[in-house]
mmCIF file of C-alpha atoms and ligand atoms in Angstrom:
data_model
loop_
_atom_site.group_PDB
_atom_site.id
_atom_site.type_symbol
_atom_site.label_atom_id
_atom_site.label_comp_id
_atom_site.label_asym_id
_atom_site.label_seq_id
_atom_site.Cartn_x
_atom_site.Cartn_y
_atom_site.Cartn_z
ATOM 1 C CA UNK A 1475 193.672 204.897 61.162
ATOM 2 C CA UNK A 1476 193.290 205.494 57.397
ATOM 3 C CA UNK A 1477 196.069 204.409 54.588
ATOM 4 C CA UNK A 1478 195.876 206.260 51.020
ATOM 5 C CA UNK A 1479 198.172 204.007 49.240
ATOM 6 C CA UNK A 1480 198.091 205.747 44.954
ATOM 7 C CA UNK A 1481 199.580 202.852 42.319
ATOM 8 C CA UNK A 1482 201.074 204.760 39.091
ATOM 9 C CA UNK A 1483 200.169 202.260 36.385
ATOM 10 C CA UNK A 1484 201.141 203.079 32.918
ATOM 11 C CA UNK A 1485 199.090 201.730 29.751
ATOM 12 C CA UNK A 1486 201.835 201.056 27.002
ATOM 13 C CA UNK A 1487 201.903 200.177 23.297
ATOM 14 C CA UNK A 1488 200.737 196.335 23.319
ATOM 15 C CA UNK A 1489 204.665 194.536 22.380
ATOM 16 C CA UNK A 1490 202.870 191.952 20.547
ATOM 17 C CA UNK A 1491 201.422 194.746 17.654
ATOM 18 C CA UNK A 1492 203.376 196.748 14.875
ATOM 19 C CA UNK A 1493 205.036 199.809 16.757
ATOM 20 C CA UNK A 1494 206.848 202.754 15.482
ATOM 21 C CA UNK A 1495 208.139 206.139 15.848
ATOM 22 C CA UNK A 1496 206.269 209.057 14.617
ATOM 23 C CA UNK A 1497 207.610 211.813 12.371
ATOM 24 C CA UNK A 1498 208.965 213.672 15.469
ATOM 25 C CA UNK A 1499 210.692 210.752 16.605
ATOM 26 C CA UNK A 1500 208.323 210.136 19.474
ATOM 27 C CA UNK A 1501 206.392 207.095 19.842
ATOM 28 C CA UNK A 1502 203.051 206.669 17.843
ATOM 29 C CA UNK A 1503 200.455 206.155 20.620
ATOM 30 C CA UNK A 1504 197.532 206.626 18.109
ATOM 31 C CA UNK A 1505 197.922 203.514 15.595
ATOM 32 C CA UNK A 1506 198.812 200.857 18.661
ATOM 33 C CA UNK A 1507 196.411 199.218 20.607
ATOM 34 C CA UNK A 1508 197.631 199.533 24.099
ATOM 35 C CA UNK A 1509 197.126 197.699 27.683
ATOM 36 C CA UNK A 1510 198.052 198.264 30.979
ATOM 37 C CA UNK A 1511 201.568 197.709 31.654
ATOM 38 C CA UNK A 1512 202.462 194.207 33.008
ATOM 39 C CA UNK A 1513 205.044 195.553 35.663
ATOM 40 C CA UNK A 1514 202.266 197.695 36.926
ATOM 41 C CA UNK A 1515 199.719 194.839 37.429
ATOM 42 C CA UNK A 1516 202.144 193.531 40.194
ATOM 43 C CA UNK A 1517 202.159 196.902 41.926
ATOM 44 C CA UNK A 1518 198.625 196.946 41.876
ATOM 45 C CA UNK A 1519 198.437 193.241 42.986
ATOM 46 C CA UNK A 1520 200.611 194.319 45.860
ATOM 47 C CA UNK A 1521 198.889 197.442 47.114
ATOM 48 C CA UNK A 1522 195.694 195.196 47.058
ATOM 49 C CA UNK A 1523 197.432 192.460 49.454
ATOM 50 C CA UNK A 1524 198.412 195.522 51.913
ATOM 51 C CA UNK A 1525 194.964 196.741 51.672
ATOM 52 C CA UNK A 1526 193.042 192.769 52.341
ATOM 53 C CA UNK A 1527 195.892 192.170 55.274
ATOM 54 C CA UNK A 1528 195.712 195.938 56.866
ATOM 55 C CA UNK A 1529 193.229 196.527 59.826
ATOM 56 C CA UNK A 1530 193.330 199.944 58.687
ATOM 57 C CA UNK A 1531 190.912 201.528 56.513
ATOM 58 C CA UNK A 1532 192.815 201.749 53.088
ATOM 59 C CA UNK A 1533 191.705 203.341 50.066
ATOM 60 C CA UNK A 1534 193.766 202.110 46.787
ATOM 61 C CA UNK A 1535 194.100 204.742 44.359
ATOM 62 C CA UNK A 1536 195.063 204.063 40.248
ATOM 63 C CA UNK A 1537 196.999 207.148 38.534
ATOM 64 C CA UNK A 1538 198.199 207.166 35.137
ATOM 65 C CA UNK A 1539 198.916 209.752 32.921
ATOM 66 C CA UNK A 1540 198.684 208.732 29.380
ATOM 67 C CA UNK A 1541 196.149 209.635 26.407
ATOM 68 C CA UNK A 1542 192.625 208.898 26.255
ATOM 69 C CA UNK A 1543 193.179 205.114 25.555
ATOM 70 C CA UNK A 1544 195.111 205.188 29.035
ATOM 71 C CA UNK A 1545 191.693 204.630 31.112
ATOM 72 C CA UNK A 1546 191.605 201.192 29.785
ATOM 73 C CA UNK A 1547 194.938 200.802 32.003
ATOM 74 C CA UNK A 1548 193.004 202.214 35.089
ATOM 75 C CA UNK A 1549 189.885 200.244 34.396
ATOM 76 C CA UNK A 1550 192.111 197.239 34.528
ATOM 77 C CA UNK A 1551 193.162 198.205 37.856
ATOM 78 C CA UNK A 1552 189.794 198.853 39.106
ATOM 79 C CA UNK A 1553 188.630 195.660 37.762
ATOM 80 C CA UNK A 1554 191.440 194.260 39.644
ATOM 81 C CA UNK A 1555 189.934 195.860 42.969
ATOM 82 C CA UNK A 1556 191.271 199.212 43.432
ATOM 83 C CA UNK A 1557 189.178 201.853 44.731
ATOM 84 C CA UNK A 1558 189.317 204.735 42.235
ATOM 85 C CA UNK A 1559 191.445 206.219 39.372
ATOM 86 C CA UNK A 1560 193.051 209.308 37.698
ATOM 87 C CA UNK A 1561 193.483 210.349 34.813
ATOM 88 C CA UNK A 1562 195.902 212.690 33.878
ATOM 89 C CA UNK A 1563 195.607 213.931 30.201
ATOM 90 C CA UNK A 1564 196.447 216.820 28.547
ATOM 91 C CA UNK A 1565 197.686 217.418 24.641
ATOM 92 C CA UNK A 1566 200.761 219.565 25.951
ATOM 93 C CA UNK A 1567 202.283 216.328 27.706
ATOM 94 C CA UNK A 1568 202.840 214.731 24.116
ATOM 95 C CA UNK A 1569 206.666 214.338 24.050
ATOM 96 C CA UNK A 1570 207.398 214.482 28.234
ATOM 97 C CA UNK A 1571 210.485 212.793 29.290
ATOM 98 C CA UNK A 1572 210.801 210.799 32.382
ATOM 99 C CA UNK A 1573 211.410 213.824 34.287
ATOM 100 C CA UNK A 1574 208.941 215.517 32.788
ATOM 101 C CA UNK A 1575 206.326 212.498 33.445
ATOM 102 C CA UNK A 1576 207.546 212.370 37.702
ATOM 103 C CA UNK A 1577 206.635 215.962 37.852
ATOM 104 C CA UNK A 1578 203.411 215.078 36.546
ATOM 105 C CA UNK A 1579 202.740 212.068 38.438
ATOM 106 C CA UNK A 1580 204.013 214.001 41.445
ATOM 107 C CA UNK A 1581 201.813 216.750 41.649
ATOM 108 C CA UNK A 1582 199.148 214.158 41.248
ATOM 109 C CA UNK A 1583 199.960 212.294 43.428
ATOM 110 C CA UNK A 1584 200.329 215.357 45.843
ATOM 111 C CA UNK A 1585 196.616 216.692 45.059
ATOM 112 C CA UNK A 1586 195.381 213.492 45.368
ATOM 113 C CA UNK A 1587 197.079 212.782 49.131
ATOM 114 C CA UNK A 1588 199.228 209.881 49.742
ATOM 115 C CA UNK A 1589 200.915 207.526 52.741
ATOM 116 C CA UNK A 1590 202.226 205.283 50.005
ATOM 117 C CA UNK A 1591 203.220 205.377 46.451
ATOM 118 C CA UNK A 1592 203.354 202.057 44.477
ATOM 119 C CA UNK A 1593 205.224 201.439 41.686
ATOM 120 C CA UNK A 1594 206.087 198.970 39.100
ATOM 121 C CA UNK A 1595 209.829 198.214 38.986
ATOM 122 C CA UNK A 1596 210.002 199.560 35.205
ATOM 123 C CA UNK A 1597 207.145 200.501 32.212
ATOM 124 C CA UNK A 1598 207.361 197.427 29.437
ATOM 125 C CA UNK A 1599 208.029 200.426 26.591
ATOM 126 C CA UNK A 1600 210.044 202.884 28.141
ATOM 127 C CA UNK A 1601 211.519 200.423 30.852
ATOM 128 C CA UNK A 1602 214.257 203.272 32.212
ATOM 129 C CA UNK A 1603 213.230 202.378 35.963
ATOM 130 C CA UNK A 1604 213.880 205.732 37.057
ATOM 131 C CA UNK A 1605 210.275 207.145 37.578
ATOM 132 C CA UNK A 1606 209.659 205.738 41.449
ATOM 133 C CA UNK A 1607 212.943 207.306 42.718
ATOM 134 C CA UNK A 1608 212.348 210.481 40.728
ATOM 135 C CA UNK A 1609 209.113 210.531 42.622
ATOM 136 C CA UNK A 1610 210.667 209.895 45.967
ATOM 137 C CA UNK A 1611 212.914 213.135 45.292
ATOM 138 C CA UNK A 1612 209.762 215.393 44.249
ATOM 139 C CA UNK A 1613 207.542 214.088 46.878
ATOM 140 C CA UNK A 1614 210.765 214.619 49.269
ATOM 141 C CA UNK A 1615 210.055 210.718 50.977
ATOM 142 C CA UNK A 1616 212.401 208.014 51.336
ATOM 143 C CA UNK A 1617 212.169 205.334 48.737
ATOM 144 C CA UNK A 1618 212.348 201.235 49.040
ATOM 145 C CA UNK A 1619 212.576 200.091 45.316
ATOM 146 C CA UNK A 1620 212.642 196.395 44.275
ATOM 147 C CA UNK A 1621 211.051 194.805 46.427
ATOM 148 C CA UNK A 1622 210.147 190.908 46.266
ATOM 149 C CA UNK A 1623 208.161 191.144 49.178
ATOM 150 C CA UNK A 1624 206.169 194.141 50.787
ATOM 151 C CA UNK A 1625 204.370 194.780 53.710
ATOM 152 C CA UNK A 1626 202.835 197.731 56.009
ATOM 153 C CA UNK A 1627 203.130 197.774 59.995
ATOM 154 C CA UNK A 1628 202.544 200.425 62.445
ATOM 155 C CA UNK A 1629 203.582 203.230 60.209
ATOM 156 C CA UNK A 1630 206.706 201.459 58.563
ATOM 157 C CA UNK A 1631 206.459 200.225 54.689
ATOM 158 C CA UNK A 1632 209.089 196.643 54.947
ATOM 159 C CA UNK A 1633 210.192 194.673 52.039
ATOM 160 C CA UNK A 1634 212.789 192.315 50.505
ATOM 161 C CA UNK A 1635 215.242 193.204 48.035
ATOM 162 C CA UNK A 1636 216.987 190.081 46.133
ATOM 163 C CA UNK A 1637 220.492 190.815 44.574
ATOM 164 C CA UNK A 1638 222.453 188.679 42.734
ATOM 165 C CA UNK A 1639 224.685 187.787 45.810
ATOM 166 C CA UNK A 1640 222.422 188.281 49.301
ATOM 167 C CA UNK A 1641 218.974 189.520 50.117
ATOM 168 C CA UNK A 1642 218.534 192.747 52.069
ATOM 169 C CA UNK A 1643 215.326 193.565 54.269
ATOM 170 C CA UNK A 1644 214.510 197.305 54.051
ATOM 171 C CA UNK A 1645 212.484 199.569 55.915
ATOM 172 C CA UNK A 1646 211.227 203.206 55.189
ATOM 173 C CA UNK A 1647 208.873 205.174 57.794
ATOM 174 C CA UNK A 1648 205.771 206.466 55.875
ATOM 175 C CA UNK A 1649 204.955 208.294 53.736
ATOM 176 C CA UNK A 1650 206.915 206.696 51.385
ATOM 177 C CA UNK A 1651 207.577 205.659 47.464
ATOM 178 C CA UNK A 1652 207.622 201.476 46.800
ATOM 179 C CA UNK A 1653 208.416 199.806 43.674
ATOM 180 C CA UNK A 1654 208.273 196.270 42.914
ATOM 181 C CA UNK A 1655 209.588 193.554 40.807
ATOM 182 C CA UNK A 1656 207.789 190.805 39.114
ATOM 183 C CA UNK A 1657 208.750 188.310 41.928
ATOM 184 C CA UNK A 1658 206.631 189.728 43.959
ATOM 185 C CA UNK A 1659 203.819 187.676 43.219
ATOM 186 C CA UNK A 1660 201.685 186.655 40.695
ATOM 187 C CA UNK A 1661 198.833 189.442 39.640
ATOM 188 C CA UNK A 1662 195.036 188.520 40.110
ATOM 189 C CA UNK A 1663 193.039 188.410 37.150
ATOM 190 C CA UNK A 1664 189.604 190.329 37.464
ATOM 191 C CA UNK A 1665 186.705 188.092 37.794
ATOM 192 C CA UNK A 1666 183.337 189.162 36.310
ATOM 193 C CA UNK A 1667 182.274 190.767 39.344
ATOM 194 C CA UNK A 1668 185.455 192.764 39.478
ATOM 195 C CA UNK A 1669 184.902 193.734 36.050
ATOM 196 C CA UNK A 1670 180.989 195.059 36.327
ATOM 197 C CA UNK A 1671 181.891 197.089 39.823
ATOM 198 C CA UNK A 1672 184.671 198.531 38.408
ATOM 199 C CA UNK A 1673 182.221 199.955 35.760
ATOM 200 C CA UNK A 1674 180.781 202.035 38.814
ATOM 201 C CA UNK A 1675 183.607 203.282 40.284
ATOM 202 C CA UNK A 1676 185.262 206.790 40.190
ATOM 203 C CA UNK A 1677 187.513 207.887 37.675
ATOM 204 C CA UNK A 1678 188.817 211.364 37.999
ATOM 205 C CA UNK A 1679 190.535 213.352 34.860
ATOM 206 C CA UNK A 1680 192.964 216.016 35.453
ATOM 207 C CA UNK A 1681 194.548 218.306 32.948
ATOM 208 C CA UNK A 1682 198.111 220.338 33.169
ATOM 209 C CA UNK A 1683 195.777 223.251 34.676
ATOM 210 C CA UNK A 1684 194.381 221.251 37.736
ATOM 211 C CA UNK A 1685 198.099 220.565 38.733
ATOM 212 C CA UNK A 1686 199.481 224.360 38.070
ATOM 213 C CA UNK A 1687 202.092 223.139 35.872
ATOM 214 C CA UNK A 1688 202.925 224.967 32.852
ATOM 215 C CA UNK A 1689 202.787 223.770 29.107
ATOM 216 C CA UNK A 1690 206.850 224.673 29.105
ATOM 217 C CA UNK A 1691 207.519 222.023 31.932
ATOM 218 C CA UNK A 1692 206.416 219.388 29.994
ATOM 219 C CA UNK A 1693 206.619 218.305 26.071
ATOM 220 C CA UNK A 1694 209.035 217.765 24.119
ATOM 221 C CA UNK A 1695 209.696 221.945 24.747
ATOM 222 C CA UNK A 1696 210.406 220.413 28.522
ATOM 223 C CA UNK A 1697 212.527 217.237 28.098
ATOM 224 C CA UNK A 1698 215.839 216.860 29.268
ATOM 225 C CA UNK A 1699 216.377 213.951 26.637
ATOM 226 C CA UNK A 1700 216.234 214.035 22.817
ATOM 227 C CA UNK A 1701 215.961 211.179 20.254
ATOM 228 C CA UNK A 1702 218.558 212.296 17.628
ATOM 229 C CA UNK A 1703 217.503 209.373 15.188
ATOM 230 C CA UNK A 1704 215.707 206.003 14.893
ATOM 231 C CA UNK A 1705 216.053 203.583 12.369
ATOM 232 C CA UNK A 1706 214.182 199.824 11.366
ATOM 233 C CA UNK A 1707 215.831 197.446 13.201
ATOM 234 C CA UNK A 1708 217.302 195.548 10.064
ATOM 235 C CA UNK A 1709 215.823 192.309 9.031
ATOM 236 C CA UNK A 1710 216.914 189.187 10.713
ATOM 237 C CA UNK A 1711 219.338 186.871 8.379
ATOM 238 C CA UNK A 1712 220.023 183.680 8.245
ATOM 239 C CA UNK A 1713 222.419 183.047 11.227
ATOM 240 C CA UNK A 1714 225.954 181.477 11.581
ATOM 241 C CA UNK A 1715 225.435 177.365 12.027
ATOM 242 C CA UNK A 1716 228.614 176.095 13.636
ATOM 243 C CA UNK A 1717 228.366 171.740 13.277
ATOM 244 C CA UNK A 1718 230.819 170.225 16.209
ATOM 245 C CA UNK A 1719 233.001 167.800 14.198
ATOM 246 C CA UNK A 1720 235.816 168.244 17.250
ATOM 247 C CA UNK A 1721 236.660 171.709 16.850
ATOM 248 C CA UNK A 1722 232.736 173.462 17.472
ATOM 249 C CA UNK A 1723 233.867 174.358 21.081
ATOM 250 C CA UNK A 1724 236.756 176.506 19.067
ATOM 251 C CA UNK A 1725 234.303 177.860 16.877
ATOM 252 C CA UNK A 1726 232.131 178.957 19.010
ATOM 253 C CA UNK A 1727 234.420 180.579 20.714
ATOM 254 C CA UNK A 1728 236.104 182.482 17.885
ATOM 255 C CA UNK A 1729 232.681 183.786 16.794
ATOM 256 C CA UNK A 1730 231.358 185.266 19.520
ATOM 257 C CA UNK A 1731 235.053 186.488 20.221
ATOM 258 C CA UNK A 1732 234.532 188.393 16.515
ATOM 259 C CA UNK A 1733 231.370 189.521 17.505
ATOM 260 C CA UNK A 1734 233.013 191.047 20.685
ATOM 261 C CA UNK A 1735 230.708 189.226 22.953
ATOM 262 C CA UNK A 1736 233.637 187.589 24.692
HETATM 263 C C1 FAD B 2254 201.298 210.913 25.881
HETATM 264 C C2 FAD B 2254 202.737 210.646 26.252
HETATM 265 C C3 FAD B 2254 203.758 210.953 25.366
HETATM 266 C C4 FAD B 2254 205.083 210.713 25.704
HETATM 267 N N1 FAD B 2254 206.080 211.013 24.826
HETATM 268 C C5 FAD B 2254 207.378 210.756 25.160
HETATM 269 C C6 FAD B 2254 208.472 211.048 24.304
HETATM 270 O O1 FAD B 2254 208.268 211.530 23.202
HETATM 271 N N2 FAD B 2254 209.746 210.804 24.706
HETATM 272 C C7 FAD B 2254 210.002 210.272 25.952
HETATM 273 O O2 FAD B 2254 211.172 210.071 26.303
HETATM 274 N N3 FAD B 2254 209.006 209.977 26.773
HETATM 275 C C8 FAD B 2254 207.697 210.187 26.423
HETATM 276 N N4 FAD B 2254 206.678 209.911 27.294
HETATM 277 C C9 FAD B 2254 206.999 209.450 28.600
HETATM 278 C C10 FAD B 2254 207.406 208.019 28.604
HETATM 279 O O3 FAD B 2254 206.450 207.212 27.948
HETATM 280 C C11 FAD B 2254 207.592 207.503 30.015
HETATM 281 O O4 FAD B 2254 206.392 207.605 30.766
HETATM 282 C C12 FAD B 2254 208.631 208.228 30.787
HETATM 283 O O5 FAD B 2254 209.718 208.542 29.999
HETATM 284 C C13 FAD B 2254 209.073 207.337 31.948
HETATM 285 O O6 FAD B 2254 209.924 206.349 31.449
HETATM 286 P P1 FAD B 2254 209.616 204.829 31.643
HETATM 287 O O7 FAD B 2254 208.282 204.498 31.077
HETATM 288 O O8 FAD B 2254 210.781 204.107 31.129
HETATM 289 O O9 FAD B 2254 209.467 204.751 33.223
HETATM 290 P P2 FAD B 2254 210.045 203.727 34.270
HETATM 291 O O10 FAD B 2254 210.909 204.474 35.185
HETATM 292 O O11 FAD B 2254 210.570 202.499 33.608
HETATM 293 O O12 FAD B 2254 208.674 203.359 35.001
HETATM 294 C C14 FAD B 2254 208.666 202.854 36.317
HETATM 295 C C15 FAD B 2254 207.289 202.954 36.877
HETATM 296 O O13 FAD B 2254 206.881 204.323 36.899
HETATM 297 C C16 FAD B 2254 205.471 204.398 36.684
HETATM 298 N N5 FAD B 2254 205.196 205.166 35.452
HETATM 299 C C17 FAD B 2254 206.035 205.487 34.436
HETATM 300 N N6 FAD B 2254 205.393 206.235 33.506
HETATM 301 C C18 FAD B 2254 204.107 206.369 33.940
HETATM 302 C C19 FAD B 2254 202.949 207.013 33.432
HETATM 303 N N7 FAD B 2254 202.968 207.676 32.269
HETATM 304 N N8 FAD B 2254 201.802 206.961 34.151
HETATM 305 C C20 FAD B 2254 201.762 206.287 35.336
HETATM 306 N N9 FAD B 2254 202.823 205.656 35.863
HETATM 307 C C21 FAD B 2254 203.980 205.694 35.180
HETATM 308 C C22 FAD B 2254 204.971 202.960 36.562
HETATM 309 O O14 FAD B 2254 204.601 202.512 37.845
HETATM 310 C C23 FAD B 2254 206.217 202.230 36.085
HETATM 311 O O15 FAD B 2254 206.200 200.856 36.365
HETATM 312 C C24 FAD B 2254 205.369 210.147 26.957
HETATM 313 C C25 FAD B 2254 204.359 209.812 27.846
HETATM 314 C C26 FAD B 2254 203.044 210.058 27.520
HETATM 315 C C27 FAD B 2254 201.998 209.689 28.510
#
């Protein structure tokens, strides 16, 4: 038996550099130095531990779609020890939405053929968490999201959800969409070796065309959600000191009270 498992990995603006919005209000890709999404490097890091502990013969596919920068987010992934990427770039997607960016990854994901979808449990930029169940609906497969703890048997994709108050084991039959959290465990870092045999391994590049979708669909002409405005975040002050001389309990209290945080 064969298992196609496809990780969406998303390279993102690096959080540690200068980011802004652009005139349009979208967020300036070109200026940032990106990296692949630290969510995503668990989902990868999980598909790889289905693939090491599967009898099966499983192929681990990376998919992002992203600009041109966004292969060094798949290379990472290879490097990692995934199998082969895609790339899906195309200068109509500047502006998608999240529902814009599922369709997308969807048809992708469709073309490419799939038993199980992996996905991080949100992006570090956008980080709306909406973009595994979105693909659950489009691929029309049930989806387990959050797990702590995954696993493939016999046809059945298991895992462990942790709430605040209990822990629930779920089950879907496959195919099937995943996502996990960072609990799940801790992502590999590519060794050397990793790193030169990744150099060698496929990376496919799709554009709008090779997934019949239409310019419209997508964009800013396609998105459901607008940014009406965006402004600095204003410069940090000084702070409010409260000194305990018997009464800083009270204090305290009262200001975060006039802050509205109690
Ligand atoms: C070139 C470009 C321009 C964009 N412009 C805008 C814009 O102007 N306004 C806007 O609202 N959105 C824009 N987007 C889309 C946006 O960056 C997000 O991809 C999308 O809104 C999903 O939201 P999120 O990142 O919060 O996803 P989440 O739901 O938080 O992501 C969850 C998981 O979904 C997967 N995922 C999400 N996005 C991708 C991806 N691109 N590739 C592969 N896997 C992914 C990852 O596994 C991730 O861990 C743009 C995207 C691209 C590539």
């Amino acid at each position: 038996m064969s298992l196609r498992i496809v990780v969406t990995v998303k390279y993102v603006p690096d959080a540690t550099g200068d980011r802004h919005f652009a005139d349009d209000l979208t967020v300036d890709r070109d200026d940032v130095d990106g990296l692949l999404s630290e969510l995503d490097e668990y989902a990868v890091e999980q598909a790889l531990q289905i693939s090491e502990n599967s009898d099966d013969d499983v192929e681990v596919t990376v998919l992002t779609v992203g600009p041109e920068d966004a292969k060094d987010a798949l290379r990472k992934a290879l490097s990692m020890g995934a199998d082969k990427a895609i790339h899906v770039e195309d200068d109509d997607l500047h502006g998608t939405d999240a529902i814009g960016t599922s369709l997308v990854l969807a048809k992708a994901i469709e073309k490419a053929g799939f038993d199980l979808v992996v996905s991080g449990m949100a992006s570090t930029d956008g980080t709306m968490g909406v973009v595994p169940a979105l693909l659950a609906e489009r691929l029309g497969v049930p989806q387990v999201t959050l797990l702590s703890e995954v696993s493939v048997e016999d046809g059945t994709v298991k895992g462990r959800r942790d709430g605040d108050a209990a822990s629930e084991q779920l089950e879907a039959s496959l195919p099937a969409v995943v996502s996990v959290t960072d609990q799940s465990g801790e992502a590999r870092y590519p060794s050397f070796k990793g790193i030169m045999a990744a150099k060698k391994k496929p990376v496919e590049s799709w554009d709008l065309s090779d997934l019949d979708i239409e310019a419209e669909e997508v964009g800013l002409e396609g998105a459901y959600t607008v940014v009406d405005g965006a402004a600095e975040r204003p410069a940090r002050t000084a702070g409010t000191i409260v000194k305990d001389e018997g009464e800083g309990g009270k204090q305290l209290a009262e200001y975060l009270a006039s802050q509205k945080f109690v």
